[in-house]
CSV table of N, CA, C and O in Angstrom, one decimal:
chain,number,residue,atom,x,y,z
A,1,GLN,N,-9.1,-0.2,1.8
A,1,GLN,CA,-7.9,-0.6,2.5
A,1,GLN,C,-7.9,-2.1,2.5
A,1,GLN,O,-8.8,-2.8,2.8
A,2,VAL,N,-6.7,-2.6,2.2
A,2,VAL,CA,-6.4,-4.1,2.2
A,2,VAL,C,-5.2,-4.4,3.1
A,2,VAL,O,-4.2,-3.7,3.0
A,3,GLN,N,-5.4,-5.3,4.0
A,3,GLN,CA,-4.2,-5.7,4.8
A,3,GLN,C,-3.9,-7.2,4.4
A,3,GLN,O,-4.7,-8.0,4.2
A,4,LEU,N,-2.6,-7.4,4.2
A,4,LEU,CA,-2.0,-8.7,3.8
A,4,LEU,C,-1.2,-9.3,4.9
A,4,LEU,O,-0.3,-8.6,5.5
A,5,VAL,N,-1.4,-10.5,5.2
A,5,VAL,CA,-0.7,-11.2,6.3
A,5,VAL,C,-0.2,-12.5,5.8
A,5,VAL,O,-1.0,-13.4,5.4
A,6,GLU,N,1.1,-12.7,5.7
A,6,GLU,CA,1.7,-13.9,5.2
A,6,GLU,C,2.0,-14.9,6.3
A,6,GLU,O,2.1,-14.5,7.5
A,7,SER,N,2.0,-16.1,6.0
A,7,SER,CA,2.3,-17.2,6.9
A,7,SER,C,2.9,-18.4,6.2
A,7,SER,O,2.8,-18.4,4.9
A,8,GLY,N,3.5,-19.3,6.9
A,8,GLY,CA,4.0,-20.5,6.3
A,8,GLY,C,5.5,-20.6,6.1
A,8,GLY,O,6.0,-21.6,5.6
A,9,GLY,N,6.2,-19.5,6.4
A,9,GLY,CA,7.6,-19.6,6.2
A,9,GLY,C,8.3,-20.5,7.2
A,9,GLY,O,7.6,-21.0,8.2
A,10,GLY,N,9.5,-20.8,7.1
A,10,GLY,CA,10.2,-21.7,8.0
A,10,GLY,C,11.6,-22.1,7.5
A,10,GLY,O,12.1,-21.6,6.5
A,11,LEU,N,12.1,-23.1,8.2
A,11,LEU,CA,13.4,-23.7,7.9
A,11,LEU,C,13.2,-25.1,7.2
A,11,LEU,O,12.4,-25.9,7.7
A,12,VAL,N,13.8,-25.3,6.1
A,12,VAL,CA,13.6,-26.5,5.3
A,12,VAL,C,14.9,-26.9,4.7
A,12,VAL,O,15.7,-26.1,4.3
A,13,GLN,N,15.1,-28.2,4.6
A,13,GLN,CA,16.2,-28.8,3.9
A,13,GLN,C,16.1,-28.6,2.4
A,13,GLN,O,14.9,-28.7,1.9
A,14,ALA,N,17.2,-28.5,1.7
A,14,ALA,CA,17.2,-28.4,0.2
A,14,ALA,C,16.4,-29.6,-0.3
A,14,ALA,O,16.7,-30.7,0.1
A,15,GLY,N,15.6,-29.4,-1.3
A,15,GLY,CA,14.8,-30.4,-1.9
A,15,GLY,C,13.4,-30.6,-1.3
A,15,GLY,O,12.6,-31.3,-1.9
A,16,GLY,N,13.2,-29.9,-0.2
A,16,GLY,CA,11.9,-30.0,0.5
A,16,GLY,C,10.9,-29.0,-0.1
A,16,GLY,O,11.2,-28.3,-1.1
A,17,SER,N,9.8,-28.9,0.6
A,17,SER,CA,8.7,-28.0,0.2
A,17,SER,C,8.2,-27.2,1.3
A,17,SER,O,8.3,-27.6,2.5
A,18,LEU,N,7.6,-26.0,0.9
A,18,LEU,CA,6.9,-25.2,1.9
A,18,LEU,C,5.7,-24.6,1.1
A,18,LEU,O,5.8,-24.4,-0.1
A,19,ARG,N,4.7,-24.2,1.9
A,19,ARG,CA,3.6,-23.6,1.3
A,19,ARG,C,3.3,-22.3,2.0
A,19,ARG,O,3.1,-22.3,3.2
A,20,LEU,N,3.5,-21.2,1.3
A,20,LEU,CA,3.2,-19.8,1.9
A,20,LEU,C,1.8,-19.5,1.6
A,20,LEU,O,1.2,-19.7,0.5
A,21,SER,N,1.2,-18.8,2.6
A,21,SER,CA,-0.2,-18.3,2.4
A,21,SER,C,-0.2,-16.8,2.7
A,21,SER,O,0.6,-16.3,3.5
A,22,CYS,N,-1.1,-16.1,2.1
A,22,CYS,CA,-1.3,-14.7,2.3
A,22,CYS,C,-2.8,-14.5,2.5
A,22,CYS,O,-3.6,-14.7,1.5
A,23,ALA,N,-3.2,-14.0,3.6
A,23,ALA,CA,-4.6,-13.7,3.9
A,23,ALA,C,-4.8,-12.2,3.8
A,23,ALA,O,-4.1,-11.4,4.3
A,24,ALA,N,-5.9,-11.9,3.0
A,24,ALA,CA,-6.2,-10.5,2.7
A,24,ALA,C,-7.5,-10.1,3.4
A,24,ALA,O,-8.5,-10.9,3.4
A,25,SER,N,-7.5,-8.9,3.9
A,25,SER,CA,-8.8,-8.4,4.5
A,25,SER,C,-9.4,-7.5,3.4
A,25,SER,O,-8.9,-7.3,2.4
A,26,GLY,N,-10.7,-7.1,3.6
A,26,GLY,CA,-11.3,-6.3,2.7
A,26,GLY,C,-12.3,-7.1,1.8
A,26,GLY,O,-12.1,-8.3,1.6
A,27,ARG,N,-13.2,-6.4,1.1
A,27,ARG,CA,-14.2,-7.0,0.3
A,27,ARG,C,-13.9,-6.9,-1.2
A,27,ARG,O,-14.7,-7.4,-2.0
A,28,THR,N,-12.8,-6.4,-1.5
A,28,THR,CA,-12.5,-6.2,-3.0
A,28,THR,C,-11.3,-7.0,-3.4
A,28,THR,O,-10.6,-6.7,-4.4
A,29,PHE,N,-11.0,-8.1,-2.8
A,29,PHE,CA,-9.8,-8.9,-3.1
A,29,PHE,C,-9.8,-9.3,-4.5
A,29,PHE,O,-8.8,-9.4,-5.2
A,30,SER,N,-10.9,-9.6,-5.1
A,30,SER,CA,-11.0,-10.2,-6.4
A,30,SER,C,-10.7,-9.1,-7.5
A,30,SER,O,-10.7,-9.4,-8.7
A,31,THR,N,-10.5,-7.9,-7.1
A,31,THR,CA,-10.2,-6.8,-8.0
A,31,THR,C,-8.6,-6.5,-8.1
A,31,THR,O,-8.2,-5.6,-8.7
A,32,TYR,N,-7.9,-7.3,-7.3
A,32,TYR,CA,-6.4,-7.1,-7.2
A,32,TYR,C,-5.7,-8.2,-7.9
A,32,TYR,O,-6.0,-9.4,-7.8
A,33,ILE,N,-4.7,-7.9,-8.6
A,33,ILE,CA,-3.7,-8.8,-9.1
A,33,ILE,C,-2.7,-9.0,-7.9
A,33,ILE,O,-2.2,-8.1,-7.3
A,34,MET,N,-2.4,-10.3,-7.7
A,34,MET,CA,-1.6,-10.6,-6.5
A,34,MET,C,-0.2,-11.1,-6.9
A,34,MET,O,-0.1,-11.8,-8.0
A,35,GLY,N,0.8,-10.8,-6.1
A,35,GLY,CA,2.1,-11.3,-6.5
A,35,GLY,C,2.9,-11.7,-5.2
A,35,GLY,O,2.5,-11.3,-4.1
A,36,TRP,N,3.9,-12.5,-5.5
A,36,TRP,CA,4.9,-12.8,-4.4
A,36,TRP,C,6.2,-12.3,-4.9
A,36,TRP,O,6.6,-12.4,-6.0
A,37,PHE,N,6.9,-11.7,-3.9
A,37,PHE,CA,8.3,-11.2,-4.1
A,37,PHE,C,9.1,-11.7,-3.0
A,37,PHE,O,8.7,-12.2,-2.0
A,38,ARG,N,10.5,-11.6,-3.2
A,38,ARG,CA,11.4,-12.0,-2.1
A,38,ARG,C,12.6,-11.1,-2.1
A,38,ARG,O,12.9,-10.5,-3.1
A,39,GLN,N,13.2,-11.1,-0.9
A,39,GLN,CA,14.4,-10.3,-0.8
A,39,GLN,C,15.4,-11.1,0.1
A,39,GLN,O,15.0,-11.4,1.3
A,40,ALA,N,16.5,-11.3,-0.5
A,40,ALA,CA,17.6,-12.0,0.3
A,40,ALA,C,18.5,-11.0,0.9
A,40,ALA,O,18.5,-9.8,0.4
A,41,PRO,N,19.2,-11.3,1.9
A,41,PRO,CA,20.1,-10.3,2.6
A,41,PRO,C,21.1,-9.7,1.6
A,41,PRO,O,21.7,-10.5,0.8
A,42,GLY,N,21.2,-8.4,1.6
A,42,GLY,CA,22.1,-7.8,0.7
A,42,GLY,C,21.7,-7.7,-0.8
A,42,GLY,O,22.5,-7.2,-1.6
A,43,LYS,N,20.5,-8.1,-1.1
A,43,LYS,CA,20.1,-8.1,-2.5
A,43,LYS,C,18.8,-7.3,-2.6
A,43,LYS,O,18.1,-7.1,-1.6
A,44,GLU,N,18.5,-6.9,-3.8
A,44,GLU,CA,17.3,-6.2,-4.1
A,44,GLU,C,16.1,-7.2,-4.0
A,44,GLU,O,16.2,-8.4,-4.3
A,45,ARG,N,14.9,-6.6,-3.8
A,45,ARG,CA,13.7,-7.4,-3.8
A,45,ARG,C,13.5,-7.8,-5.3
A,45,ARG,O,13.8,-7.1,-6.2
A,46,GLU,N,13.0,-9.1,-5.4
A,46,GLU,CA,12.8,-9.6,-6.8
A,46,GLU,C,11.4,-10.2,-6.9
A,46,GLU,O,10.9,-10.7,-5.9
A,47,PHE,N,11.0,-10.2,-8.1
A,47,PHE,CA,9.7,-10.8,-8.5
A,47,PHE,C,9.8,-12.4,-8.4
A,47,PHE,O,10.8,-12.9,-8.8
A,48,VAL,N,8.8,-13.0,-7.9
A,48,VAL,CA,8.7,-14.5,-7.8
A,48,VAL,C,7.6,-15.0,-8.7
A,48,VAL,O,7.8,-15.8,-9.6
A,49,ALA,N,6.4,-14.5,-8.4
A,49,ALA,CA,5.2,-15.0,-9.2
A,49,ALA,C,4.0,-14.0,-9.0
A,49,ALA,O,4.0,-13.3,-8.1
A,50,ALA,N,3.1,-14.1,-10.0
A,50,ALA,CA,1.9,-13.3,-10.0
A,50,ALA,C,0.7,-14.1,-10.5
A,50,ALA,O,0.9,-15.0,-11.3
A,51,ILE,N,-0.4,-13.6,-10.1
A,51,ILE,CA,-1.7,-14.3,-10.5
A,51,ILE,C,-2.7,-13.2,-10.8
A,51,ILE,O,-2.8,-12.3,-10.1
A,52,SER,N,-3.4,-13.4,-11.9
A,52,SER,CA,-4.5,-12.4,-12.3
A,52,SER,C,-5.6,-12.4,-11.3
A,52,SER,O,-5.7,-13.3,-10.4
A,53,ALA,N,-6.4,-11.4,-11.4
A,53,ALA,CA,-7.5,-11.2,-10.4
A,53,ALA,C,-8.5,-12.4,-10.4
A,53,ALA,O,-8.9,-12.8,-9.3
A,54,GLY,N,-8.7,-12.9,-11.5
A,54,GLY,CA,-9.6,-14.1,-11.6
A,54,GLY,C,-8.9,-15.4,-11.4
A,54,GLY,O,-9.6,-16.4,-11.2
A,55,GLY,N,-7.6,-15.4,-11.4
A,55,GLY,CA,-6.9,-16.6,-11.2
A,55,GLY,C,-6.5,-17.4,-12.4
A,55,GLY,O,-5.8,-18.4,-12.3
A,56,GLY,N,-6.9,-16.9,-13.6
A,56,GLY,CA,-6.7,-17.7,-14.8
A,56,GLY,C,-5.4,-17.6,-15.4
A,56,GLY,O,-5.0,-18.4,-16.2
A,57,ASP,N,-4.6,-16.5,-15.0
A,57,ASP,CA,-3.3,-16.3,-15.6
A,57,ASP,C,-2.3,-16.2,-14.5
A,57,ASP,O,-2.5,-15.5,-13.5
A,58,THR,N,-1.1,-16.8,-14.8
A,58,THR,CA,0.0,-16.8,-13.8
A,58,THR,C,1.3,-16.4,-14.6
A,58,THR,O,1.4,-16.6,-15.8
A,59,ASN,N,2.2,-16.0,-13.8
A,59,ASN,CA,3.5,-15.6,-14.3
A,59,ASN,C,4.6,-15.9,-13.3
A,59,ASN,O,4.3,-15.7,-12.1
A,60,TYR,N,5.7,-16.4,-13.7
A,60,TYR,CA,6.8,-16.8,-12.8
A,60,TYR,C,8.1,-16.3,-13.2
A,60,TYR,O,8.4,-16.1,-14.4
A,61,ALA,N,9.0,-16.0,-12.3
A,61,ALA,CA,10.3,-15.8,-12.5
A,61,ALA,C,11.0,-17.0,-13.1
A,61,ALA,O,10.6,-18.1,-12.7
A,62,ASP,N,11.9,-16.9,-14.0
A,62,ASP,CA,12.6,-18.1,-14.6
A,62,ASP,C,13.2,-18.9,-13.5
A,62,ASP,O,13.3,-20.2,-13.6
A,63,SER,N,13.7,-18.3,-12.4
A,63,SER,CA,14.4,-19.1,-11.4
A,63,SER,C,13.5,-20.0,-10.6
A,63,SER,O,14.0,-20.9,-9.9
A,64,VAL,N,12.2,-19.8,-10.6
A,64,VAL,CA,11.3,-20.7,-9.9
A,64,VAL,C,10.3,-21.4,-10.8
A,64,VAL,O,9.6,-22.3,-10.3
A,65,LYS,N,10.3,-21.2,-12.1
A,65,LYS,CA,9.4,-21.8,-13.0
A,65,LYS,C,9.6,-23.3,-12.9
A,65,LYS,O,10.7,-23.8,-12.9
A,66,GLY,N,8.5,-24.0,-12.8
A,66,GLY,CA,8.5,-25.5,-12.7
A,66,GLY,C,8.6,-26.0,-11.3
A,66,GLY,O,8.5,-27.2,-11.0
A,67,ARG,N,9.0,-25.1,-10.3
A,67,ARG,CA,9.1,-25.5,-8.9
A,67,ARG,C,8.1,-24.9,-8.0
A,67,ARG,O,7.6,-25.5,-7.1
A,68,PHE,N,7.7,-23.7,-8.3
A,68,PHE,CA,6.7,-22.9,-7.5
A,68,PHE,C,5.4,-22.8,-8.3
A,68,PHE,O,5.3,-22.7,-9.5
A,69,THR,N,4.3,-22.8,-7.5
A,69,THR,CA,3.0,-22.6,-8.1
A,69,THR,C,2.2,-21.6,-7.2
A,69,THR,O,2.0,-21.8,-6.0
A,70,ILE,N,1.7,-20.6,-7.9
A,70,ILE,CA,0.9,-19.6,-7.2
A,70,ILE,C,-0.6,-19.9,-7.5
A,70,ILE,O,-1.0,-20.3,-8.6
A,71,SER,N,-1.4,-19.7,-6.5
A,71,SER,CA,-2.9,-19.9,-6.7
A,71,SER,C,-3.6,-19.0,-5.7
A,71,SER,O,-3.0,-18.4,-4.9
A,72,ARG,N,-4.9,-18.8,-6.0
A,72,ARG,CA,-5.7,-17.9,-5.2
A,72,ARG,C,-7.1,-18.5,-5.0
A,72,ARG,O,-7.6,-19.2,-5.8
A,73,ASP,N,-7.7,-18.1,-3.9
A,73,ASP,CA,-9.1,-18.5,-3.6
A,73,ASP,C,-9.8,-17.2,-3.3
A,73,ASP,O,-9.7,-16.7,-2.2
A,74,ASN,N,-10.5,-16.6,-4.2
A,74,ASN,CA,-11.2,-15.3,-4.0
A,74,ASN,C,-12.3,-15.4,-3.0
A,74,ASN,O,-12.6,-14.4,-2.3
A,75,ALA,N,-12.9,-16.6,-2.8
A,75,ALA,CA,-13.9,-16.7,-1.8
A,75,ALA,C,-13.4,-16.7,-0.4
A,75,ALA,O,-14.1,-16.3,0.5
A,76,LYS,N,-12.1,-17.0,-0.3
A,76,LYS,CA,-11.4,-17.0,1.0
A,76,LYS,C,-10.5,-15.8,1.2
A,76,LYS,O,-9.8,-15.7,2.2
A,77,ASN,N,-10.4,-15.0,0.2
A,77,ASN,CA,-9.5,-13.8,0.2
A,77,ASN,C,-8.1,-14.3,0.5
A,77,ASN,O,-7.4,-13.7,1.4
A,78,ALA,N,-7.6,-15.3,-0.2
A,78,ALA,CA,-6.3,-15.8,0.0
A,78,ALA,C,-5.5,-16.1,-1.2
A,78,ALA,O,-6.1,-16.5,-2.3
A,79,VAL,N,-4.2,-16.0,-1.1
A,79,VAL,CA,-3.3,-16.4,-2.2
A,79,VAL,C,-2.2,-17.2,-1.6
A,79,VAL,O,-1.8,-17.0,-0.5
A,80,SER,N,-1.8,-18.2,-2.3
A,80,SER,CA,-0.8,-19.2,-1.8
A,80,SER,C,0.4,-19.3,-2.8
A,80,SER,O,0.2,-19.0,-4.0
A,81,LEU,N,1.5,-19.8,-2.3
A,81,LEU,CA,2.7,-20.1,-3.1
A,81,LEU,C,3.2,-21.4,-2.6
A,81,LEU,O,3.7,-21.5,-1.5
A,82,GLN,N,3.0,-22.4,-3.5
A,82,GLN,CA,3.5,-23.7,-3.2
A,82,GLN,C,4.9,-23.8,-3.7
A,82,GLN,O,5.1,-23.6,-4.9
A,83,MET,N,5.9,-24.1,-2.9
A,83,MET,CA,7.3,-24.1,-3.2
A,83,MET,C,7.8,-25.5,-3.1
A,83,MET,O,7.9,-26.0,-2.0
A,84,ASN,N,8.2,-26.1,-4.2
A,84,ASN,CA,8.8,-27.5,-4.2
A,84,ASN,C,10.2,-27.4,-4.6
A,84,ASN,O,10.7,-26.5,-5.3
A,85,ARG,N,10.9,-28.5,-4.3
A,85,ARG,CA,12.3,-28.6,-4.7
A,85,ARG,C,13.1,-27.4,-4.4
A,85,ARG,O,13.8,-26.8,-5.2
A,86,LEU,N,13.0,-27.0,-3.1
A,86,LEU,CA,13.6,-25.7,-2.7
A,86,LEU,C,15.2,-25.9,-2.7
A,86,LEU,O,15.7,-26.9,-2.5
A,87,LYS,N,15.8,-24.7,-3.0
A,87,LYS,CA,17.2,-24.6,-3.1
A,87,LYS,C,17.7,-23.6,-2.1
A,87,LYS,O,17.0,-22.7,-1.7
A,88,PRO,N,19.0,-23.7,-1.6
A,88,PRO,CA,19.5,-22.7,-0.7
A,88,PRO,C,19.3,-21.3,-1.2
A,88,PRO,O,19.1,-20.3,-0.5
A,89,GLU,N,19.4,-21.1,-2.5
A,89,GLU,CA,19.3,-19.8,-3.1
A,89,GLU,C,17.9,-19.2,-3.1
A,89,GLU,O,17.6,-18.1,-3.4
A,90,ASP,N,16.9,-20.0,-2.6
A,90,ASP,CA,15.6,-19.6,-2.4
A,90,ASP,C,15.4,-18.9,-1.1
A,90,ASP,O,14.4,-18.3,-0.8
A,91,THR,N,16.4,-18.9,-0.3
A,91,THR,CA,16.4,-18.3,1.1
A,91,THR,C,16.2,-16.8,0.9
A,91,THR,O,16.9,-16.1,0.3
A,92,ALA,N,15.1,-16.3,1.6
A,92,ALA,CA,14.8,-14.9,1.5
A,92,ALA,C,13.6,-14.6,2.4
A,92,ALA,O,12.9,-15.6,2.9
A,93,VAL,N,13.3,-13.4,2.6
A,93,VAL,CA,12.0,-13.0,3.1
A,93,VAL,C,11.0,-12.9,2.0
A,93,VAL,O,11.3,-12.2,1.0
A,94,TYR,N,9.9,-13.5,2.1
A,94,TYR,CA,8.9,-13.6,1.0
A,94,TYR,C,7.7,-12.6,1.4
A,94,TYR,O,7.2,-12.7,2.5
A,95,TYR,N,7.4,-11.8,0.4
A,95,TYR,CA,6.3,-10.8,0.6
A,95,TYR,C,5.2,-11.0,-0.4
A,95,TYR,O,5.4,-11.3,-1.6
A,96,CYS,N,4.0,-10.9,0.1
A,96,CYS,CA,2.8,-10.9,-0.7
A,96,CYS,C,2.5,-9.4,-1.0
A,96,CYS,O,2.7,-8.5,-0.2
A,97,ALA,N,2.0,-9.2,-2.3
A,97,ALA,CA,1.7,-7.8,-2.7
A,97,ALA,C,0.4,-7.8,-3.5
A,97,ALA,O,0.1,-8.8,-4.2
A,98,ALA,N,-0.3,-6.7,-3.5
A,98,ALA,CA,-1.5,-6.5,-4.2
A,98,ALA,C,-1.5,-5.3,-5.0
A,98,ALA,O,-1.0,-4.2,-4.6
A,99,LYS,N,-2.0,-5.3,-6.3
A,99,LYS,CA,-2.1,-4.1,-7.1
A,99,LYS,C,-3.4,-4.2,-7.8
A,99,LYS,O,-3.8,-5.2,-8.4
A,100,ILE,N,-4.2,-3.1,-7.7
A,100,ILE,CA,-5.5,-3.2,-8.4
A,100,ILE,C,-5.4,-3.3,-9.9
A,100,ILE,O,-4.5,-2.8,-10.5
A,101,VAL,N,-6.3,-4.0,-10.5
A,101,VAL,CA,-6.3,-4.2,-11.9
A,101,VAL,C,-6.2,-2.8,-12.6
A,101,VAL,O,-6.8,-1.8,-12.1
A,102,PRO,N,-5.6,-2.7,-13.8
A,102,PRO,CA,-5.2,-3.8,-14.7
A,102,PRO,C,-3.7,-4.1,-14.5
A,102,PRO,O,-3.2,-5.1,-15.2
A,103,ARG,N,-2.9,-3.3,-13.7
A,103,ARG,CA,-1.5,-3.5,-13.7
A,103,ARG,C,-1.1,-4.5,-12.6
A,103,ARG,O,-1.6,-4.3,-11.5
A,104,PRO,N,-0.1,-5.3,-12.8
A,104,PRO,CA,0.3,-6.2,-11.7
A,104,PRO,C,1.3,-5.5,-10.8
A,104,PRO,O,1.9,-4.5,-11.2
A,105,PRO,N,1.5,-6.0,-9.6
A,105,PRO,CA,2.5,-5.4,-8.7
A,105,PRO,C,3.9,-5.6,-9.3
A,105,PRO,O,4.1,-6.6,-10.0
A,106,THR,N,4.7,-4.7,-9.0
A,106,THR,CA,6.1,-4.9,-9.3
A,106,THR,C,7.0,-4.7,-8.1
A,106,THR,O,6.4,-4.3,-7.0
A,107,LYS,N,8.3,-5.0,-8.2
A,107,LYS,CA,9.1,-4.9,-7.0
A,107,LYS,C,9.2,-3.4,-6.5
A,107,LYS,O,9.6,-3.1,-5.4
A,108,TYR,N,8.8,-2.5,-7.4
A,108,TYR,CA,8.9,-1.1,-7.1
A,108,TYR,C,7.5,-0.5,-6.7
A,108,TYR,O,7.4,0.5,-6.0
A,109,GLU,N,6.5,-1.2,-7.1
A,109,GLU,CA,5.1,-0.6,-7.0
A,109,GLU,C,4.1,-1.6,-6.7
A,109,GLU,O,3.9,-2.6,-7.4
A,110,ALA,N,3.4,-1.4,-5.6
A,110,ALA,CA,2.2,-2.2,-5.3
A,110,ALA,C,1.3,-1.3,-4.4
A,110,ALA,O,1.7,-0.4,-3.8
A,111,ASP,N,0.0,-1.6,-4.4
A,111,ASP,CA,-0.9,-0.9,-3.6
A,111,ASP,C,-0.7,-1.3,-2.1
A,111,ASP,O,-0.9,-0.5,-1.2
A,112,TYR,N,-0.5,-2.6,-1.9
A,112,TYR,CA,-0.3,-3.1,-0.5
A,112,TYR,C,0.7,-4.2,-0.5
A,112,TYR,O,0.9,-4.9,-1.4
A,113,TRP,N,1.5,-4.2,0.6
A,113,TRP,CA,2.5,-5.2,0.9
A,113,TRP,C,2.2,-5.9,2.2
A,113,TRP,O,1.7,-5.2,3.2
A,114,GLY,N,2.5,-7.1,2.3
A,114,GLY,CA,2.5,-7.8,3.6
A,114,GLY,C,3.8,-7.5,4.4
A,114,GLY,O,4.7,-6.9,3.9
A,115,GLN,N,3.9,-8.1,5.6
A,115,GLN,CA,5.0,-7.8,6.4
A,115,GLN,C,6.2,-8.8,6.1
A,115,GLN,O,7.3,-8.5,6.6
A,116,GLY,N,5.9,-9.8,5.4
A,116,GLY,CA,7.0,-10.8,5.0
A,116,GLY,C,7.0,-12.0,5.9
A,116,GLY,O,6.7,-11.9,7.1
A,117,THR,N,7.5,-13.1,5.3
A,117,THR,CA,7.7,-14.3,6.1
A,117,THR,C,9.1,-14.9,5.6
A,117,THR,O,9.4,-14.9,4.4
A,118,GLN,N,9.8,-15.3,6.6
A,118,GLN,CA,11.2,-15.8,6.3
A,118,GLN,C,11.2,-17.3,5.8
A,118,GLN,O,10.5,-18.1,6.5
A,119,VAL,N,11.9,-17.5,4.8
A,119,VAL,CA,12.1,-18.9,4.3
A,119,VAL,C,13.6,-19.1,4.3
A,119,VAL,O,14.4,-18.3,3.6
A,120,THR,N,14.0,-20.2,4.9
A,120,THR,CA,15.4,-20.5,5.0
A,120,THR,C,15.6,-21.9,4.5
A,120,THR,O,15.0,-22.9,5.1
A,121,VAL,N,16.4,-22.1,3.5
A,121,VAL,CA,16.7,-23.4,2.9
A,121,VAL,C,18.1,-23.8,3.2
A,121,VAL,O,19.0,-23.1,2.8
A,122,PHE,N,18.4,-24.9,3.9
A,122,PHE,CA,19.7,-25.3,4.2
A,122,PHE,C,20.1,-26.6,3.4
A,122,PHE,O,19.2,-27.4,3.1
A,123,SER,N,21.4,-26.7,3.1
A,123,SER,CA,21.8,-27.9,2.3
A,123,SER,C,22.4,-28.9,3.2
A,123,SER,O,22.6,-28.7,4.4
């Protein structure tokens, strides 16, 4: 059993930065591929970024590539999402997700989801 708890959301002006964190419980964190997803009001949940179990491979949605960076620290059971140059269209609830190797989490399927953290970007 893994529990995921996100933090770090908030209100930020366009062009600013936020860093989201996801703390995971359990002793098998390093066997999970981790991902960040987001859902804006009235829209479907969408993929943002993912990172391999060892942290060596990352993947990003085109809409955030070059602005967001996903990272993980397996010793601390944590994954982070550094978000720079934020835009109003980044406003959403951001969710951390975990899927045991070898498949990454998707917006439809994950072994575990966090409760979400709100990010609001105003212009």
